[in-house]
Amino acid sequence: MEVPANQANGDLNPSLKLAIAVAIAESRRRQKLPPPPPAASTAACDNSESDAIKWKRKAKQRKEEILRLKEDLKIAEDGVHQDVFPQHVSCKCYFYDNLGQLSPKHESDQKRSRDVLRRRFLRQVRLRERKRSRRDGSLLGSSIPVAEIAIENEMEQLRASVDFLVELCETSSPLEAQEGNFKNWSHQAVDFILATLRALLSTGKIDETIESIVSSLIVRLVRRMCNGSEGDESLHCDNNFQFYVQHLLRKLGSDPYVGQRVILSISQRISIVAESLLFMDPFDGAFPRMHSCLYIMIQLDEFLISDYLLSWSASQDFDIRLLEEWVISIFHARKALELLESRNSLYMLYMDRVVGDLTRLLGQVSFVQKLRPDTLAKLFG
């Protein structure tokens, strides 16, 4: 394109500049296009092939997009992008602090994020599958109100988490208790049980089903805590695992609904074991295991009373009648242990320490005004 001489010095008007730019762009576009077909008869065929290629390319892009979205969904469900705890490490929230020891006084509660461990626990228990199967069964297509369905779901979650925790304790060996997986799973199971139980109790509908689930949890864990290994060579190792189960009961006892029932069950079992030891030969192979069981149960009563009695009493739904029942049960257990004092005076020493803590805490005005006279007479008589 020739440029006039009077405009060769660069004083081009805007219209001419635009025309030149358009011409250059069109020229470059034409250079990039494939050569035209040799015959006009093949134009329709080429158009069909180009359309097929275009749709194949779009289908491939859509498939890649779907695969990418599936991967993103899997990452979001697994929480991999937030998983700061490797699978093999121990729980990071100090759940097993003070294992087998009294809690320090005035200890402040430290709240730590446990979202990742909680997601792992929920996946392990497979609550979603159990809930889906229940919906596909009796609840599907029924006229049950939404509120009752929600309560049924919470009940199913409580039952599933209780079964998971008990099975974990029953199938784990003493050595596995030291590993991170046991600590992670057991911790999250305890937290989930307490959260679900509080949600159910907040509805005000405490029925026999909840009572049955909680009682089953206590009985099965106490049985696992007291059952020793066969053979004296593994007794010390198994005692270590007993402390882990004791600690789980101790943590579950932070809720007054569970804690008071644990004390009642433990106190009644102390009386039974004490009577059995009274008529047992000290050289019997089962004697050391029963002795260990008796000690660890007395210690658990002391932990629960020392840790939680005052906080329980501050709860609005604190059951004062249940309190009186297990207080009387503790004194019955103490009387049963008096008969063993000639064999082992440590039993009475430990039990007197429990009774001392109980009397000191229940001697406060808030309790004295609520307790019946016969219960007070046992405490201060």
mmCIF file of N, CA and C in Angstrom, residues 13-101:
data_model
loop_
_atom_site.group_PDB
_atom_site.id
_atom_site.type_symbol
_atom_site.label_atom_id
_atom_site.label_comp_id
_atom_site.label_asym_id
_atom_site.label_seq_id
_atom_site.Cartn_x
_atom_site.Cartn_y
_atom_site.Cartn_z
ATOM 1 N N ASN A 13 -3.802 10.496 9.341
ATOM 2 C CA ASN A 13 -5.025 10.784 10.072
ATOM 3 C C ASN A 13 -5.528 9.503 10.725
ATOM 4 N N PRO A 14 -6.371 9.565 11.729
ATOM 5 C CA PRO A 14 -6.813 8.360 12.465
ATOM 6 C C PRO A 14 -7.504 7.340 11.587
ATOM 7 N N SER A 15 -8.313 7.768 10.604
ATOM 8 C CA SER A 15 -9.020 6.806 9.749
ATOM 9 C C SER A 15 -8.053 5.955 8.963
ATOM 10 N N LEU A 16 -7.001 6.572 8.454
ATOM 11 C CA LEU A 16 -6.017 5.829 7.680
ATOM 12 C C LEU A 16 -5.255 4.843 8.570
ATOM 13 N N LYS A 17 -4.945 5.275 9.764
ATOM 14 C CA LYS A 17 -4.268 4.373 10.699
ATOM 15 C C LYS A 17 -5.125 3.139 10.981
ATOM 16 N N LEU A 18 -6.426 3.320 11.224
ATOM 17 C CA LEU A 18 -7.328 2.209 11.499
ATOM 18 C C LEU A 18 -7.427 1.272 10.314
ATOM 19 N N ALA A 19 -7.489 1.843 9.099
ATOM 20 C CA ALA A 19 -7.573 1.009 7.898
ATOM 21 C C ALA A 19 -6.336 0.156 7.729
ATOM 22 N N ILE A 20 -5.183 0.737 7.992
ATOM 23 C CA ILE A 20 -3.933 -0.020 7.863
ATOM 24 C C ILE A 20 -3.884 -1.142 8.894
ATOM 25 N N ALA A 21 -4.304 -0.852 10.130
ATOM 26 C CA ALA A 21 -4.285 -1.881 11.178
ATOM 27 C C ALA A 21 -5.209 -3.031 10.840
ATOM 28 N N VAL A 22 -6.413 -2.739 10.330
ATOM 29 C CA VAL A 22 -7.367 -3.786 9.958
ATOM 30 C C VAL A 22 -6.809 -4.632 8.832
ATOM 31 N N ALA A 23 -6.163 -3.982 7.873
ATOM 32 C CA ALA A 23 -5.588 -4.710 6.745
ATOM 33 C C ALA A 23 -4.484 -5.658 7.204
ATOM 34 N N ILE A 24 -3.646 -5.201 8.128
ATOM 35 C CA ILE A 24 -2.556 -6.052 8.630
ATOM 36 C C ILE A 24 -3.112 -7.240 9.400
ATOM 37 N N ALA A 25 -4.126 -7.004 10.243
ATOM 38 C CA ALA A 25 -4.720 -8.096 11.019
ATOM 39 C C ALA A 25 -5.372 -9.135 10.122
ATOM 40 N N GLU A 26 -6.099 -8.669 9.079
ATOM 41 C CA GLU A 26 -6.738 -9.597 8.162
ATOM 42 C C GLU A 26 -5.713 -10.414 7.392
ATOM 43 N N SER A 27 -4.600 -9.753 7.036
ATOM 44 C CA SER A 27 -3.547 -10.470 6.313
ATOM 45 C C SER A 27 -2.926 -11.569 7.169
ATOM 46 N N ARG A 28 -2.690 -11.258 8.425
ATOM 47 C CA ARG A 28 -2.109 -12.272 9.301
ATOM 48 C C ARG A 28 -3.095 -13.428 9.540
ATOM 49 N N ARG A 29 -4.408 -13.117 9.670
ATOM 50 C CA ARG A 29 -5.390 -14.169 9.876
ATOM 51 C C ARG A 29 -5.450 -15.110 8.698
ATOM 52 N N ARG A 30 -5.397 -14.543 7.495
ATOM 53 C CA ARG A 30 -5.441 -15.379 6.279
ATOM 54 C C ARG A 30 -4.234 -16.288 6.192
ATOM 55 N N GLN A 31 -3.073 -15.788 6.671
ATOM 56 C CA GLN A 31 -1.865 -16.622 6.593
ATOM 57 C C GLN A 31 -1.976 -17.844 7.504
ATOM 58 N N LYS A 32 -2.741 -17.740 8.629
ATOM 59 C CA LYS A 32 -2.869 -18.843 9.566
ATOM 60 C C LYS A 32 -3.931 -19.859 9.154
ATOM 61 N N LEU A 33 -4.885 -19.521 8.252
ATOM 62 C CA LEU A 33 -5.945 -20.417 7.826
ATOM 63 C C LEU A 33 -5.391 -21.544 6.965
ATOM 64 N N PRO A 34 -5.983 -22.775 7.058
ATOM 65 C CA PRO A 34 -5.536 -23.859 6.160
ATOM 66 C C PRO A 34 -5.912 -23.543 4.721
ATOM 67 N N PRO A 35 -5.199 -24.125 3.732
ATOM 68 C CA PRO A 35 -5.498 -23.844 2.315
ATOM 69 C C PRO A 35 -6.908 -24.285 1.963
ATOM 70 N N PRO A 36 -7.571 -23.611 1.033
ATOM 71 C CA PRO A 36 -8.947 -23.958 0.650
ATOM 72 C C PRO A 36 -8.996 -25.327 0.006
ATOM 73 N N PRO A 37 -10.145 -26.016 0.103
ATOM 74 C CA PRO A 37 -10.265 -27.360 -0.494
ATOM 75 C C PRO A 37 -10.113 -27.299 -2.001
ATOM 76 N N PRO A 38 -9.604 -28.359 -2.619
ATOM 77 C CA PRO A 38 -9.369 -28.347 -4.065
ATOM 78 C C PRO A 38 -10.652 -28.304 -4.888
ATOM 79 N N ALA A 39 -11.740 -28.822 -4.357
ATOM 80 C CA ALA A 39 -12.975 -28.846 -5.150
ATOM 81 C C ALA A 39 -14.119 -28.398 -4.274
ATOM 82 N N ALA A 40 -15.084 -27.751 -4.851
ATOM 83 C CA ALA A 40 -16.249 -27.268 -4.115
ATOM 84 C C ALA A 40 -17.125 -28.400 -3.649
ATOM 85 N N SER A 41 -17.005 -29.572 -4.274
ATOM 86 C CA SER A 41 -17.867 -30.700 -3.931
ATOM 87 C C SER A 41 -17.538 -31.264 -2.564
ATOM 88 N N THR A 42 -16.309 -31.029 -2.058
ATOM 89 C CA THR A 42 -15.900 -31.576 -0.756
ATOM 90 C C THR A 42 -16.164 -30.600 0.377
ATOM 91 N N ALA A 43 -16.759 -29.462 0.132
ATOM 92 C CA ALA A 43 -16.985 -28.454 1.177
ATOM 93 C C ALA A 43 -17.942 -28.975 2.235
ATOM 94 N N ALA A 44 -19.028 -29.628 1.824
ATOM 95 C CA ALA A 44 -20.008 -30.127 2.792
ATOM 96 C C ALA A 44 -19.406 -31.205 3.675
ATOM 97 N N CYS A 45 -18.605 -32.085 3.077
ATOM 98 C CA CYS A 45 -17.962 -33.152 3.852
ATOM 99 C C CYS A 45 -17.002 -32.580 4.876
ATOM 100 N N ASP A 46 -16.217 -31.556 4.441
ATOM 101 C CA ASP A 46 -15.263 -30.945 5.376
ATOM 102 C C ASP A 46 -15.990 -30.260 6.519
ATOM 103 N N ASN A 47 -17.125 -29.621 6.207
ATOM 104 C CA ASN A 47 -17.895 -28.964 7.267
ATOM 105 C C ASN A 47 -18.381 -29.995 8.297
ATOM 106 N N SER A 48 -18.826 -31.170 7.831
ATOM 107 C CA SER A 48 -19.284 -32.222 8.729
ATOM 108 C C SER A 48 -18.142 -32.725 9.605
ATOM 109 N N GLU A 49 -16.966 -32.910 8.976
ATOM 110 C CA GLU A 49 -15.817 -33.384 9.744
ATOM 111 C C GLU A 49 -15.392 -32.364 10.782
ATOM 112 N N SER A 50 -15.397 -31.072 10.425
ATOM 113 C CA SER A 50 -15.014 -30.035 11.385
ATOM 114 C C SER A 50 -16.009 -29.971 12.543
ATOM 115 N N ASP A 51 -17.339 -30.166 12.231
ATOM 116 C CA ASP A 51 -18.331 -30.181 13.296
ATOM 117 C C ASP A 51 -18.120 -31.379 14.223
ATOM 118 N N ALA A 52 -17.813 -32.533 13.645
ATOM 119 C CA ALA A 52 -17.573 -33.721 14.466
ATOM 120 C C ALA A 52 -16.360 -33.528 15.369
ATOM 121 N N ILE A 53 -15.305 -32.940 14.793
ATOM 122 C CA ILE A 53 -14.110 -32.683 15.607
ATOM 123 C C ILE A 53 -14.426 -31.695 16.725
ATOM 124 N N LYS A 54 -15.223 -30.688 16.392
ATOM 125 C CA LYS A 54 -15.572 -29.677 17.395
ATOM 126 C C LYS A 54 -16.356 -30.308 18.544
ATOM 127 N N TRP A 55 -17.323 -31.191 18.247
ATOM 128 C CA TRP A 55 -18.125 -31.803 19.292
ATOM 129 C C TRP A 55 -17.321 -32.823 20.088
ATOM 130 N N LYS A 56 -16.421 -33.527 19.389
ATOM 131 C CA LYS A 56 -15.546 -34.442 20.125
ATOM 132 C C LYS A 56 -14.671 -33.677 21.118
ATOM 133 N N ARG A 57 -14.169 -32.518 20.672
ATOM 134 C CA ARG A 57 -13.331 -31.705 21.551
ATOM 135 C C ARG A 57 -14.135 -31.206 22.754
ATOM 136 N N LYS A 58 -15.395 -30.788 22.490
ATOM 137 C CA LYS A 58 -16.240 -30.339 23.590
ATOM 138 C C LYS A 58 -16.568 -31.471 24.551
ATOM 139 N N ALA A 59 -16.827 -32.670 24.002
ATOM 140 C CA ALA A 59 -17.120 -33.824 24.859
ATOM 141 C C ALA A 59 -15.913 -34.182 25.737
ATOM 142 N N LYS A 60 -14.727 -34.106 25.148
ATOM 143 C CA LYS A 60 -13.516 -34.393 25.907
ATOM 144 C C LYS A 60 -13.313 -33.374 27.025
ATOM 145 N N GLN A 61 -13.565 -32.095 26.704
ATOM 146 C CA GLN A 61 -13.437 -31.058 27.721
ATOM 147 C C GLN A 61 -14.444 -31.258 28.851
ATOM 148 N N ARG A 62 -15.683 -31.637 28.468
ATOM 149 C CA ARG A 62 -16.692 -31.867 29.490
ATOM 150 C C ARG A 62 -16.330 -33.055 30.381
ATOM 151 N N LYS A 63 -15.792 -34.125 29.777
ATOM 152 C CA LYS A 63 -15.385 -35.287 30.566
ATOM 153 C C LYS A 63 -14.270 -34.923 31.526
ATOM 154 N N GLU A 64 -13.296 -34.141 31.050
ATOM 155 C CA GLU A 64 -12.215 -33.704 31.928
ATOM 156 C C GLU A 64 -12.735 -32.828 33.058
ATOM 157 N N GLU A 65 -13.724 -32.002 32.753
ATOM 158 C CA GLU A 65 -14.309 -31.149 33.783
ATOM 159 C C GLU A 65 -15.039 -31.970 34.837
ATOM 160 N N ILE A 66 -15.770 -33.002 34.395
ATOM 161 C CA ILE A 66 -16.476 -33.869 35.340
ATOM 162 C C ILE A 66 -15.494 -34.610 36.241
ATOM 163 N N LEU A 67 -14.418 -35.133 35.644
ATOM 164 C CA LEU A 67 -13.409 -35.821 36.439
ATOM 165 C C LEU A 67 -12.763 -34.883 37.450
ATOM 166 N N ARG A 68 -12.522 -33.652 37.034
ATOM 167 C CA ARG A 68 -11.929 -32.680 37.944
ATOM 168 C C ARG A 68 -12.875 -32.339 39.096
ATOM 169 N N LEU A 69 -14.169 -32.204 38.774
ATOM 170 C CA LEU A 69 -15.142 -31.916 39.820
ATOM 171 C C LEU A 69 -15.278 -33.084 40.799
ATOM 172 N N LYS A 70 -15.235 -34.327 40.266
ATOM 173 C CA LYS A 70 -15.282 -35.487 41.151
ATOM 174 C C LYS A 70 -14.086 -35.517 42.097
ATOM 175 N N GLU A 71 -12.927 -35.183 41.572
ATOM 176 C CA GLU A 71 -11.737 -35.155 42.411
ATOM 177 C C GLU A 71 -11.837 -34.073 43.480
ATOM 178 N N ASP A 72 -12.364 -32.900 43.079
ATOM 179 C CA ASP A 72 -12.550 -31.820 44.051
ATOM 180 C C ASP A 72 -13.549 -32.221 45.127
ATOM 181 N N LEU A 73 -14.612 -32.931 44.724
ATOM 182 C CA LEU A 73 -15.601 -33.381 45.697
ATOM 183 C C LEU A 73 -14.997 -34.391 46.664
ATOM 184 N N LYS A 74 -14.183 -35.285 46.153
ATOM 185 C CA LYS A 74 -13.549 -36.267 47.016
ATOM 186 C C LYS A 74 -12.602 -35.595 48.001
ATOM 187 N N ILE A 75 -11.865 -34.607 47.531
ATOM 188 C CA ILE A 75 -10.958 -33.877 48.419
ATOM 189 C C ILE A 75 -11.738 -33.134 49.487
ATOM 190 N N ALA A 76 -12.869 -32.535 49.077
ATOM 191 C CA ALA A 76 -13.678 -31.790 50.048
ATOM 192 C C ALA A 76 -14.266 -32.715 51.101
ATOM 193 N N GLU A 77 -14.719 -33.910 50.703
ATOM 194 C CA GLU A 77 -15.296 -34.846 51.663
ATOM 195 C C GLU A 77 -14.243 -35.411 52.609
ATOM 196 N N ASP A 78 -13.098 -35.700 52.110
ATOM 197 C CA ASP A 78 -12.056 -36.299 52.938
ATOM 198 C C ASP A 78 -11.337 -35.272 53.796
ATOM 199 N N GLY A 79 -11.469 -34.002 53.457
ATOM 200 C CA GLY A 79 -10.775 -32.976 54.223
ATOM 201 C C GLY A 79 -9.268 -33.044 54.070
ATOM 202 N N VAL A 80 -8.828 -33.497 52.887
ATOM 203 C CA VAL A 80 -7.390 -33.641 52.689
ATOM 204 C C VAL A 80 -6.695 -32.289 52.739
ATOM 205 N N HIS A 81 -7.374 -31.246 52.225
ATOM 206 C CA HIS A 81 -6.727 -29.939 52.185
ATOM 207 C C HIS A 81 -6.582 -29.336 53.570
ATOM 208 N N GLN A 82 -7.302 -29.895 54.573
ATOM 209 C CA GLN A 82 -7.169 -29.407 55.936
ATOM 210 C C GLN A 82 -6.593 -30.454 56.869
ATOM 211 N N ASP A 83 -6.171 -31.582 56.351
ATOM 212 C CA ASP A 83 -5.720 -32.688 57.191
ATOM 213 C C ASP A 83 -4.300 -32.422 57.675
ATOM 214 N N VAL A 84 -4.205 -31.768 58.829
ATOM 215 C CA VAL A 84 -2.895 -31.410 59.348
ATOM 216 C C VAL A 84 -2.309 -32.510 60.215
ATOM 217 N N PHE A 85 -3.100 -33.563 60.512
ATOM 218 C CA PHE A 85 -2.615 -34.652 61.321
ATOM 219 C C PHE A 85 -2.406 -35.879 60.441
ATOM 220 N N PRO A 86 -1.204 -36.389 60.292
ATOM 221 C CA PRO A 86 -1.006 -37.631 59.550
ATOM 222 C C PRO A 86 -1.750 -38.775 60.232
ATOM 223 N N GLN A 87 -1.996 -39.836 59.469
ATOM 224 C CA GLN A 87 -2.818 -40.925 59.967
ATOM 225 C C GLN A 87 -2.166 -41.657 61.138
ATOM 226 N N HIS A 88 -0.856 -41.616 61.260
ATOM 227 C CA HIS A 88 -0.193 -42.470 62.229
ATOM 228 C C HIS A 88 0.143 -41.764 63.526
ATOM 229 N N VAL A 89 -0.127 -40.464 63.656
ATOM 230 C CA VAL A 89 0.298 -39.757 64.849
ATOM 231 C C VAL A 89 -0.773 -39.827 65.917
ATOM 232 N N SER A 90 -0.405 -39.501 67.151
ATOM 233 C CA SER A 90 -1.332 -39.526 68.272
ATOM 234 C C SER A 90 -2.205 -38.291 68.255
ATOM 235 N N CYS A 91 -3.262 -38.355 69.062
ATOM 236 C CA CYS A 91 -4.191 -37.235 69.184
ATOM 237 C C CYS A 91 -3.449 -36.028 69.741
ATOM 238 N N LYS A 92 -3.722 -34.853 69.173
ATOM 239 C CA LYS A 92 -2.987 -33.658 69.527
ATOM 240 C C LYS A 92 -3.681 -32.794 70.572
ATOM 241 N N CYS A 93 -4.808 -33.222 71.094
ATOM 242 C CA CYS A 93 -5.585 -32.346 71.967
ATOM 243 C C CYS A 93 -5.458 -32.737 73.434
ATOM 244 N N TYR A 94 -4.476 -33.559 73.783
ATOM 245 C CA TYR A 94 -4.193 -33.887 75.179
ATOM 246 C C TYR A 94 -5.383 -34.563 75.857
ATOM 247 N N PHE A 95 -6.085 -35.381 75.086
ATOM 248 C CA PHE A 95 -7.236 -36.104 75.630
ATOM 249 C C PHE A 95 -6.810 -37.055 76.730
ATOM 250 N N TYR A 96 -5.635 -37.647 76.600
ATOM 251 C CA TYR A 96 -5.183 -38.641 77.567
ATOM 252 C C TYR A 96 -4.238 -38.048 78.610
ATOM 253 N N ASP A 97 -4.284 -36.734 78.798
ATOM 254 C CA ASP A 97 -3.560 -36.149 79.917
ATOM 255 C C ASP A 97 -4.146 -36.658 81.227
ATOM 256 N N ASN A 98 -3.304 -36.732 82.253
ATOM 257 C CA ASN A 98 -3.716 -37.174 83.592
ATOM 258 C C ASN A 98 -4.268 -38.597 83.578
ATOM 259 N N LEU A 99 -3.706 -39.445 82.710
ATOM 260 C CA LEU A 99 -4.113 -40.845 82.668
ATOM 261 C C LEU A 99 -3.726 -41.517 83.980
ATOM 262 N N GLY A 100 -4.734 -41.961 84.735
ATOM 263 C CA GLY A 100 -4.482 -42.613 86.013
ATOM 264 C C GLY A 100 -4.056 -41.683 87.119
ATOM 265 N N GLN A 101 -4.240 -40.368 86.958
ATOM 266 C CA GLN A 101 -3.843 -39.395 87.967
ATOM 267 C C GLN A 101 -4.999 -38.445 88.230
#
